[in-house]
Structures are given as C-alpha cells and as structure tokens.
Short mmCIF file of C-alpha atoms and ligand atoms in Angstrom, two decimals:
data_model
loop_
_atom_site.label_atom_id
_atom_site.label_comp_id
_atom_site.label_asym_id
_atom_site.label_seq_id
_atom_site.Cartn_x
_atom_site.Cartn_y
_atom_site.Cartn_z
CA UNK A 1 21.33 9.42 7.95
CA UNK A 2 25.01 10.73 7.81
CA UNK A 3 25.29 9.38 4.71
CA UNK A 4 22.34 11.04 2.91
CA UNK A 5 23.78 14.36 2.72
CA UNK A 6 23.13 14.96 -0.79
CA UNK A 7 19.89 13.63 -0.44
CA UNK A 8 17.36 16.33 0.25
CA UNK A 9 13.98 14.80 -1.10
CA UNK A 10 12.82 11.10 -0.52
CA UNK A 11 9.86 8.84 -2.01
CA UNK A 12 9.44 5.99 0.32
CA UNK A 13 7.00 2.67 -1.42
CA UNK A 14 5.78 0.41 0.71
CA UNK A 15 4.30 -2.79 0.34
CA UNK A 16 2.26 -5.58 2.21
CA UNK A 17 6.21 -6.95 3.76
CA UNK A 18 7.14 -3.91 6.03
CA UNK A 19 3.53 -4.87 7.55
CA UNK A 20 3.97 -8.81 7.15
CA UNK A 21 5.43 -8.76 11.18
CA UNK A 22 2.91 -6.83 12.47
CA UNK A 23 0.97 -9.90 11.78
CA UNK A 24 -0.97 -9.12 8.56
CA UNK A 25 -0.88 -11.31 5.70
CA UNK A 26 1.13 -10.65 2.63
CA UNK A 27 -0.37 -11.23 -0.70
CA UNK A 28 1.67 -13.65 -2.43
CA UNK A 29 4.11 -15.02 -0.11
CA UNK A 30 1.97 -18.01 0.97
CA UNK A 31 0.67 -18.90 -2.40
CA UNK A 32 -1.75 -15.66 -2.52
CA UNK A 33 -4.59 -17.86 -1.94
CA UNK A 34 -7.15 -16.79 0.02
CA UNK A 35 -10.35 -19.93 0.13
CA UNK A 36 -8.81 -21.22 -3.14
CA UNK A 37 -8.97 -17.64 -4.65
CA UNK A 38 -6.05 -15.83 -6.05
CA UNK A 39 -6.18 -11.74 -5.04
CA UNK A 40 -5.92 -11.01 -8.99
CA UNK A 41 -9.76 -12.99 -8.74
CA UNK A 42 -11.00 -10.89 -5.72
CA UNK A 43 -9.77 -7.87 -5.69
CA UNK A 44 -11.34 -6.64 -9.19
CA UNK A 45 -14.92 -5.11 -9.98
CA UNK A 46 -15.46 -7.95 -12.22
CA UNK A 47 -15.46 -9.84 -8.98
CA UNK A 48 -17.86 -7.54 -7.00
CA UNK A 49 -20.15 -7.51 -9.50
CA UNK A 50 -20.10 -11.63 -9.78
CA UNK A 51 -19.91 -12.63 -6.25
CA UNK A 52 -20.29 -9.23 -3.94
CA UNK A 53 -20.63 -11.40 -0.68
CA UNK A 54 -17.57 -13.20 -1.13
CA UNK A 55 -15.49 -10.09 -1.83
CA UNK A 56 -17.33 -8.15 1.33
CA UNK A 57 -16.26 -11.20 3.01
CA UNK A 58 -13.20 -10.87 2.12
CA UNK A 59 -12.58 -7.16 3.08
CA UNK A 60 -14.97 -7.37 6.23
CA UNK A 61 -12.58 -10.26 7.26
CA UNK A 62 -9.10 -8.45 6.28
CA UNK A 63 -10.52 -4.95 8.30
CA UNK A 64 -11.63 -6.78 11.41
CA UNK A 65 -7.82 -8.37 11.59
CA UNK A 66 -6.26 -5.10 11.00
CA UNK A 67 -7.35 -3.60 13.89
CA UNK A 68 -6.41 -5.92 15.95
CA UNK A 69 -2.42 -5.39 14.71
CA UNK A 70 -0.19 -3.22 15.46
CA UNK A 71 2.70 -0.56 14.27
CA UNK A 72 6.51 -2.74 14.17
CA UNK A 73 9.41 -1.56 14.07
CA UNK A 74 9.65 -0.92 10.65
CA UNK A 75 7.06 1.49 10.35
CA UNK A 76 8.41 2.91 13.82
CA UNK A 77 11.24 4.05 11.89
CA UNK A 78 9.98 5.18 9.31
CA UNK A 79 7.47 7.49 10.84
CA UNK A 80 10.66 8.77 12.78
CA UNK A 81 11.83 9.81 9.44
CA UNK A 82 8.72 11.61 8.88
CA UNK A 83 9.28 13.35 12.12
CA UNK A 84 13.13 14.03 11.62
CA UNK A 85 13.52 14.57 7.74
CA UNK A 86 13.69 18.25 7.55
CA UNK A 87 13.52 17.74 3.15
CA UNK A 88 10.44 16.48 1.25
CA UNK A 89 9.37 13.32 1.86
CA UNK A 90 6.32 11.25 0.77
CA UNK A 91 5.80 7.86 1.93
CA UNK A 92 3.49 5.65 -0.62
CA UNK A 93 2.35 2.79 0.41
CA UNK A 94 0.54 0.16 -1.45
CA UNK A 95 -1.55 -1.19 2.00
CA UNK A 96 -4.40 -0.29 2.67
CA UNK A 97 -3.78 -1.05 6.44
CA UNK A 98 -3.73 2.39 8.81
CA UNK A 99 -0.19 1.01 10.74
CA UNK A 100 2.35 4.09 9.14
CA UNK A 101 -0.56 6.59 10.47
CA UNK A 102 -0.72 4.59 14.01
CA UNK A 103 3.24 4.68 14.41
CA UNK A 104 2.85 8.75 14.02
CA UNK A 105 4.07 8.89 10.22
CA UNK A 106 1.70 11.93 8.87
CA UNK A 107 3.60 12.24 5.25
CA UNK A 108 1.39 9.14 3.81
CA UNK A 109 -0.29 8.44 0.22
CA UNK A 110 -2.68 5.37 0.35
CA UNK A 111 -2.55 4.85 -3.40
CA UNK A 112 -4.73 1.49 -3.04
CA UNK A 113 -6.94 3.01 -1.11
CA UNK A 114 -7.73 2.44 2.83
CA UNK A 115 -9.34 0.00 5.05
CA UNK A 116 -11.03 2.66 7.04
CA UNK A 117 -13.33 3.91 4.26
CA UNK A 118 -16.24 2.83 2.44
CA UNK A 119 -17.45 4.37 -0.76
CA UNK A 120 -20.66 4.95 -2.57
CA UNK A 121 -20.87 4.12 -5.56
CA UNK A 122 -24.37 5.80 -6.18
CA UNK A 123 -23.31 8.83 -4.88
CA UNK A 124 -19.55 9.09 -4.78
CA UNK A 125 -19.48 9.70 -1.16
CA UNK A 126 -16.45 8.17 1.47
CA UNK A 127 -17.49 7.46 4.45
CA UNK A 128 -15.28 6.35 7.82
CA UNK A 129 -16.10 2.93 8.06
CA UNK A 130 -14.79 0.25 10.93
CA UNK A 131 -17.62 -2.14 10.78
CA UNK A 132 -18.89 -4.83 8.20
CA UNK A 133 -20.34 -4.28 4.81
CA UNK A 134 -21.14 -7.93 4.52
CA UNK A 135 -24.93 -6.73 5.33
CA UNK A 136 -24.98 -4.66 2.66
CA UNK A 137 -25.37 -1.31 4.94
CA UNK A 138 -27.33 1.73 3.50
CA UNK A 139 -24.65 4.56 2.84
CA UNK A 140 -25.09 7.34 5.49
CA UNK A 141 -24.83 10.43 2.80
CA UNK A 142 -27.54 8.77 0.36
CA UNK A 143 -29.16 5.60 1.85
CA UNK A 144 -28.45 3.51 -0.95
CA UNK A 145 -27.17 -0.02 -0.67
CA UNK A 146 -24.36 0.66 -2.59
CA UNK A 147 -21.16 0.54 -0.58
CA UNK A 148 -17.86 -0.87 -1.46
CA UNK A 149 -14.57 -1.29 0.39
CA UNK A 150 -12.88 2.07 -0.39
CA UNK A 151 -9.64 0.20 -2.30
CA UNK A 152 -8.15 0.06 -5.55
CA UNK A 153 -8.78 -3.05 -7.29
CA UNK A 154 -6.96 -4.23 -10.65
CA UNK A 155 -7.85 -2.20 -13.66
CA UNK A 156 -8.90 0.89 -11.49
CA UNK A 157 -6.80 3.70 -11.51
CA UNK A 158 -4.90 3.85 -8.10
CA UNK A 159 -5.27 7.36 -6.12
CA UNK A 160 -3.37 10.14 -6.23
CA UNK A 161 -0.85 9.44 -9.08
CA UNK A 162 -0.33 13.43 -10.24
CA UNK A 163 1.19 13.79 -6.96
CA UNK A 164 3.18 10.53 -6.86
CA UNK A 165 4.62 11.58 -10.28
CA UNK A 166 5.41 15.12 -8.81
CA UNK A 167 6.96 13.95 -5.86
CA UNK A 168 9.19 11.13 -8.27
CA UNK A 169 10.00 14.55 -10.24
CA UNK A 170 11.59 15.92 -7.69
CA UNK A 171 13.08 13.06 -5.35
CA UNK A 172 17.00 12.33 -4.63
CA UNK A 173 16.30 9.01 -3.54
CA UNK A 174 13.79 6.17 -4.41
CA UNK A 175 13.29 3.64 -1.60
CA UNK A 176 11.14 0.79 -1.73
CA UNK A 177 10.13 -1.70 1.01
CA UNK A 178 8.47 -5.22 1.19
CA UNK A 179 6.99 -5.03 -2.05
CA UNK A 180 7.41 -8.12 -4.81
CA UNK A 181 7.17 -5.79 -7.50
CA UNK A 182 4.57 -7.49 -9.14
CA UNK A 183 1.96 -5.03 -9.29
CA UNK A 184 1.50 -1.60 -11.94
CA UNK A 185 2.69 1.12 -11.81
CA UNK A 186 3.82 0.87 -8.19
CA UNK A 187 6.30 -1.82 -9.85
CA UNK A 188 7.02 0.59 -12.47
CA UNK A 189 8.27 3.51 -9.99
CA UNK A 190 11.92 2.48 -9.93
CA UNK A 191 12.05 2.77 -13.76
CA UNK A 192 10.44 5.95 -13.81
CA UNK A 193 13.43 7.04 -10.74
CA UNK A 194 16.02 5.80 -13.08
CA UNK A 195 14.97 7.61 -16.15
CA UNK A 196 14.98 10.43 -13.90
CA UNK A 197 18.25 9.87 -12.89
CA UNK A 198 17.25 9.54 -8.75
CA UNK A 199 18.69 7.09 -7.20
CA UNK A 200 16.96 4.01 -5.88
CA UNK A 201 17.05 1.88 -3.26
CA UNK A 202 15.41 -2.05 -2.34
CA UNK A 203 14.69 -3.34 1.27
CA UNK A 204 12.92 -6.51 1.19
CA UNK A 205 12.91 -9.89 2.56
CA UNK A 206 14.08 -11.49 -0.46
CA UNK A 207 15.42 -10.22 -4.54
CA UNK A 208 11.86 -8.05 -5.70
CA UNK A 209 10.95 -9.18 -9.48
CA UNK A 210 12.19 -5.79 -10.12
CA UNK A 211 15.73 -6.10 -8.13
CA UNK A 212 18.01 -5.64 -11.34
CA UNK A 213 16.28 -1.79 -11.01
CA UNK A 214 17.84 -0.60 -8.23
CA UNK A 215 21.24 1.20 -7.34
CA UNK A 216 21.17 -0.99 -4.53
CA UNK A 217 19.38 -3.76 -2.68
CA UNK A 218 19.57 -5.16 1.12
CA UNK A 219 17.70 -8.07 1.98
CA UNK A 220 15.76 -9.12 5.02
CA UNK A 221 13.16 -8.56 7.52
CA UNK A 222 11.70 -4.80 7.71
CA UNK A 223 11.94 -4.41 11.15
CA UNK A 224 15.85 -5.69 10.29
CA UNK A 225 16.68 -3.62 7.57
CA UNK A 226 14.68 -0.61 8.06
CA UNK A 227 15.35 0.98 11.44
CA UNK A 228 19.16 0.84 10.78
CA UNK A 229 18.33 2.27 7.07
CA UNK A 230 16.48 5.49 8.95
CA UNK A 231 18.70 5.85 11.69
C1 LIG B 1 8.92 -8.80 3.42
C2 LIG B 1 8.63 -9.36 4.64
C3 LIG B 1 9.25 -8.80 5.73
C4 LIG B 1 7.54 -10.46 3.22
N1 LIG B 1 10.08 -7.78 5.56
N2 LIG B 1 9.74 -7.78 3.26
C5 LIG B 1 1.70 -2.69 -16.84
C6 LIG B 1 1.67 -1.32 -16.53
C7 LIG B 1 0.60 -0.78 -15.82
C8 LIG B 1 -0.44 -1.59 -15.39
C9 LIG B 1 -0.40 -2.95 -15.70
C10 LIG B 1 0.65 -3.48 -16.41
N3 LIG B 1 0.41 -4.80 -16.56
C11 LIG B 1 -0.75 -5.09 -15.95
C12 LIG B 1 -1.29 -3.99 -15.41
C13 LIG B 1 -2.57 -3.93 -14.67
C14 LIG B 1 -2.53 -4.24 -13.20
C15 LIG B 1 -1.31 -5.06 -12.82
O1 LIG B 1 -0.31 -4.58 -12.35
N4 LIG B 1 -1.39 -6.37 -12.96
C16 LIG B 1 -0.28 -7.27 -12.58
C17 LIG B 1 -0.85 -8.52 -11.96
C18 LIG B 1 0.59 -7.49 -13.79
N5 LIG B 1 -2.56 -3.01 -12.43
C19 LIG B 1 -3.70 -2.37 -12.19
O2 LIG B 1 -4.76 -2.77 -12.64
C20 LIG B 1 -3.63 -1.09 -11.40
N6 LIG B 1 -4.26 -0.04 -12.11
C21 LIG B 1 -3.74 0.45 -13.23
O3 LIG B 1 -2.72 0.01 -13.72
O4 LIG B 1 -4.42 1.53 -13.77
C22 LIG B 1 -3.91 2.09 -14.99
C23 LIG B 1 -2.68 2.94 -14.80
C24 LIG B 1 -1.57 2.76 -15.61
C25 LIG B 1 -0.43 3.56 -15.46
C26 LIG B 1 -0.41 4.56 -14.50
C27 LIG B 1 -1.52 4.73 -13.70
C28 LIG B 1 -2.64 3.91 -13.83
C29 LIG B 1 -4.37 -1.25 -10.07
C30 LIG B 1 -3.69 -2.21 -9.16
C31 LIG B 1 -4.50 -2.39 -7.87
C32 LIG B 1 -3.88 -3.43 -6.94
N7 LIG B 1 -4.78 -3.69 -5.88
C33 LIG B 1 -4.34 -4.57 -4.78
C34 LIG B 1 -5.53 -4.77 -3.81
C35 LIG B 1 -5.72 -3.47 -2.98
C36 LIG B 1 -6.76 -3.65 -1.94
C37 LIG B 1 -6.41 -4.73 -0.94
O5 LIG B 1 -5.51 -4.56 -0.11
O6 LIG B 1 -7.06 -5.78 -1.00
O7 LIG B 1 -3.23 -3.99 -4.09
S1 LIG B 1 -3.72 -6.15 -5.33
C38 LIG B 1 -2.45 -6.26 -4.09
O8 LIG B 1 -1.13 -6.21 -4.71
C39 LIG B 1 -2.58 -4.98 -3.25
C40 LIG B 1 -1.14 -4.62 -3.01
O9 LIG B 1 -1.05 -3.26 -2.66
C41 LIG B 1 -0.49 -4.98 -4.33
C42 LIG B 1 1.01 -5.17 -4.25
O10 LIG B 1 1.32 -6.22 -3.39
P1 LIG B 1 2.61 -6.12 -2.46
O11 LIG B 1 2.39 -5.08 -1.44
O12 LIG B 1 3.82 -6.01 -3.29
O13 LIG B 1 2.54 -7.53 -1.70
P2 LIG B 1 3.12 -8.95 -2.15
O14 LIG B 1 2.48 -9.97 -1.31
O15 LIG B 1 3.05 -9.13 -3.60
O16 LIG B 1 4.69 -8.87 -1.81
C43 LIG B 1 5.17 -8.77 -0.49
C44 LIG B 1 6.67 -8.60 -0.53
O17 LIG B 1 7.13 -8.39 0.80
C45 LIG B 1 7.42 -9.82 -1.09
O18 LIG B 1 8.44 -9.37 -1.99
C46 LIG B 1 8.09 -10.43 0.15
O19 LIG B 1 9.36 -11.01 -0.11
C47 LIG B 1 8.24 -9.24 1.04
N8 LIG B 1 8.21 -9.55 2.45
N9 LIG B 1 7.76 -10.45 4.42
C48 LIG B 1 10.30 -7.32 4.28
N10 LIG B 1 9.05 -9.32 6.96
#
C-alpha cells in the first residue's frame, strides 16, 4: 500500500468474479443461463409471482452450493485490508454469497441482498435462513407462507444506497472487482467517482463494459490481481 499515501478513504465493489474461484458461478460468463433461463428472467418479482417454485428452486439450489465454498485469496486480501486500513473503507459487494464475512472482512454492504436471509413479505420481517424455501415454509415472526429469498431482484431498489452515495462522497479511491459492469447503478458507480473527481480503479478477469471509466485497469484472475493490489 506504499503507494496509496494520498489515499485515505476507499470504496471497494465487488462482483460475482472475485468469488468465481471459490467455485461459485458467475452470472454471465457461461452464457448466464441457468435451465434455459437468463438471470434478467429469474431474478425479478415478475418471475416470483409467475413461477415461485422455479425461482425458490433456483435460490434453494444457489444457497445450498454456497455453503459448501469457501473464502480465496481474493477476498483473503481484501478482508486484510479491512483489518489493516486505518482510513474509511466500505467494501460493496454485489453477491449475495457470505465469503468477504467468512475471510474476516467486517466493513461489508450487501447491496443485493444476502443468501442467509429470508424475508416476509406479509410482515416485513428478515429472518436467518440456511435451509430451503422450496416448501414454502411458514415465516417464524408471522406464520404466513410468504417468504422470499432476501435479494434484490431487477427493478427493486438495491439496499443501502444513502450510505453507498455517502461513502462515494467522501472516497479517494474507487476500486472495483470481478464485476462486468452490466448491472445499475452498481455499473454506474465509477461515473458517479469521476464526477466526483476520486479516482478509480478496475481488477477483473477481462475489459468490464465500463473499462473506458476508469483511471486504470489490470486484468486477470482475483486471487492474481488482488492480493498484490492490497499488499
Ligand atoms: C472474474 C473472474 C475471476 C470472472 N477474477 N474477475 C440504468 C440506470 C439504473 C438502472 C437501470 C438502468 N438501466 C436498467 C436499469 C435497471 C436494472 C439494470 O441494471 N438492468 C440491466 C440489465 C441494464 N437495475 C435494477 O433493476 C436495479 N434496481 C434499480 O436500478 O433500482 C432503481 C435505482 C436507480 C438508481 C439508483 C438506485 C436505484 C436492481 C438490480 C438487481 C440485480 N440483481 C442481481 C440478482 C441478485 C440476487 C442473486 O444473486 O441472484 O444481482 S442480477 C445479478 O447481476 C446479481 C449481480 O449482483 C449482478 C451483477 O453481476 P456481476 O456481479 O457483475 O456478475 P457478472 O456475471 O455479470 O460478471 C462477472 C465478472 O467477473 C465478469 O466481468 C468476468 O469477466 C469477471 N470474472 N471470473 C476476476 N476469476
């Protein structure tokens, strides 16, 4: 971190890549299919309201696999960061996988939401949830049958954006990792760091559809790119 001397506060984004070699899928690298079904069809209320068991599916599937993986290097260093990093810091991430938390990082946002919740829609209530939902469970606080996965689906408003905005407001340095880019207004974060003059920063496996954006890019594997990055 020698070099970040003039850096005092730091928004990290992540994305489904810095968890792609802990073994957990990405969304669109392989196509984005998942049983012939893009994740712009499943992951929207539209969707849950048309086909609930095939979206429970879905989720009950994705949550079981999850906790089966495990922290990589990547998010190793970046929870180091979050140990080390004596200025602000605020690590985003997109996933709603628990890894950041499990490699000791305790400066996290889950602005899609988490794995590891399920939420009531009668009664507003989130509840800690590691099992199924396939079985349409009754929700502990009001007994209704009226759980959903506890994540952020397209044309919901993600969580905790007042903050996000807040912490963009006062960042030195914008860095985002293993994420295409393709989804709003995650995507949109590097334009909102460069009309606040921060400066930004891309590590990811490949050019981002939002590349051109940044100060500066370096391309590869997370567990490449980002340890050396913190360290
Ligand atoms: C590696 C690697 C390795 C691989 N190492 N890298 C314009 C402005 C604002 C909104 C919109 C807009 N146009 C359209 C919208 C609406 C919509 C949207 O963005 N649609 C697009 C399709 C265009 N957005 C919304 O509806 C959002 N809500 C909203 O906008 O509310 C209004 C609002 C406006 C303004 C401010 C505030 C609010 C909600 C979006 C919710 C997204 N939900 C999902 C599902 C979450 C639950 C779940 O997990 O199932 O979130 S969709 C899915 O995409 C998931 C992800 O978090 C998200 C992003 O995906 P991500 O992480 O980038 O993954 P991939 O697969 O796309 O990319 C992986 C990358 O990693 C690739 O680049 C690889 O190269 C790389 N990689 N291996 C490093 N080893």
């Amino acid at each position: 971190m020698a070099a970040m001397t003039d850096i005092r506060n730091i928004v990290v984004l992540t994305g489904a890549g810095v968890s792609a070699e802990s073994g957990i899928d990405t969304f669109r690298d392989a196509g984005g299919l998942w049983e012939q079904h893009r994740v712009e069809d499943v992951a929207t209320p539209e969707a849950f309201e048309r086909d609930p068991e095939l979206v429970l599916r879905f989720y009950d599937m994705r949550r079981e696999a999850i906790q089966q993986k495990h922290p990589n290097a990547a998010h190793e260093a970046l929870a180091r960061l979050d140990r080390e990093w004596e200025g602000g810091l605020m690590i985003v991430t997109q996933n709603v996988d628990d890894l950041h938390e499990r490699a000791g990082a305790r400066r996290v946002v889950h602005m899609h939401g988490t794995h590891l919740n399920a939420w009531c829609t009668a009664c507003d209530v989130r509840s800690p949830w590691t099992g199924t939902l396939i079985e349409r469970p009754a929700c502990p606080d009001c007994g209704e049958r009226s759980l959903r996965p506890d994540v952020v689906w397209f044309g919901e408003m993600p969580y905790r954006m007042d903050e996000i905005f807040a912490a963009l407001r006062e960042a030195d340095l914008f860095v985002s990792i293993g994420t295409s880019g393709a989804v709003y207004p995650a995507a949109g974060f590097v334009r909102n760091a460069n009309d606040l003059g921060v400066r930004t920063l891309e590590l990811n496996l490949e050019p981002s559809q939002g590349s051109a954006w940044f100060d500066e890019s370096r391309h590869g594997p997370a567990t490449q790119v980002v340890p050396p990055w913190v360290d």
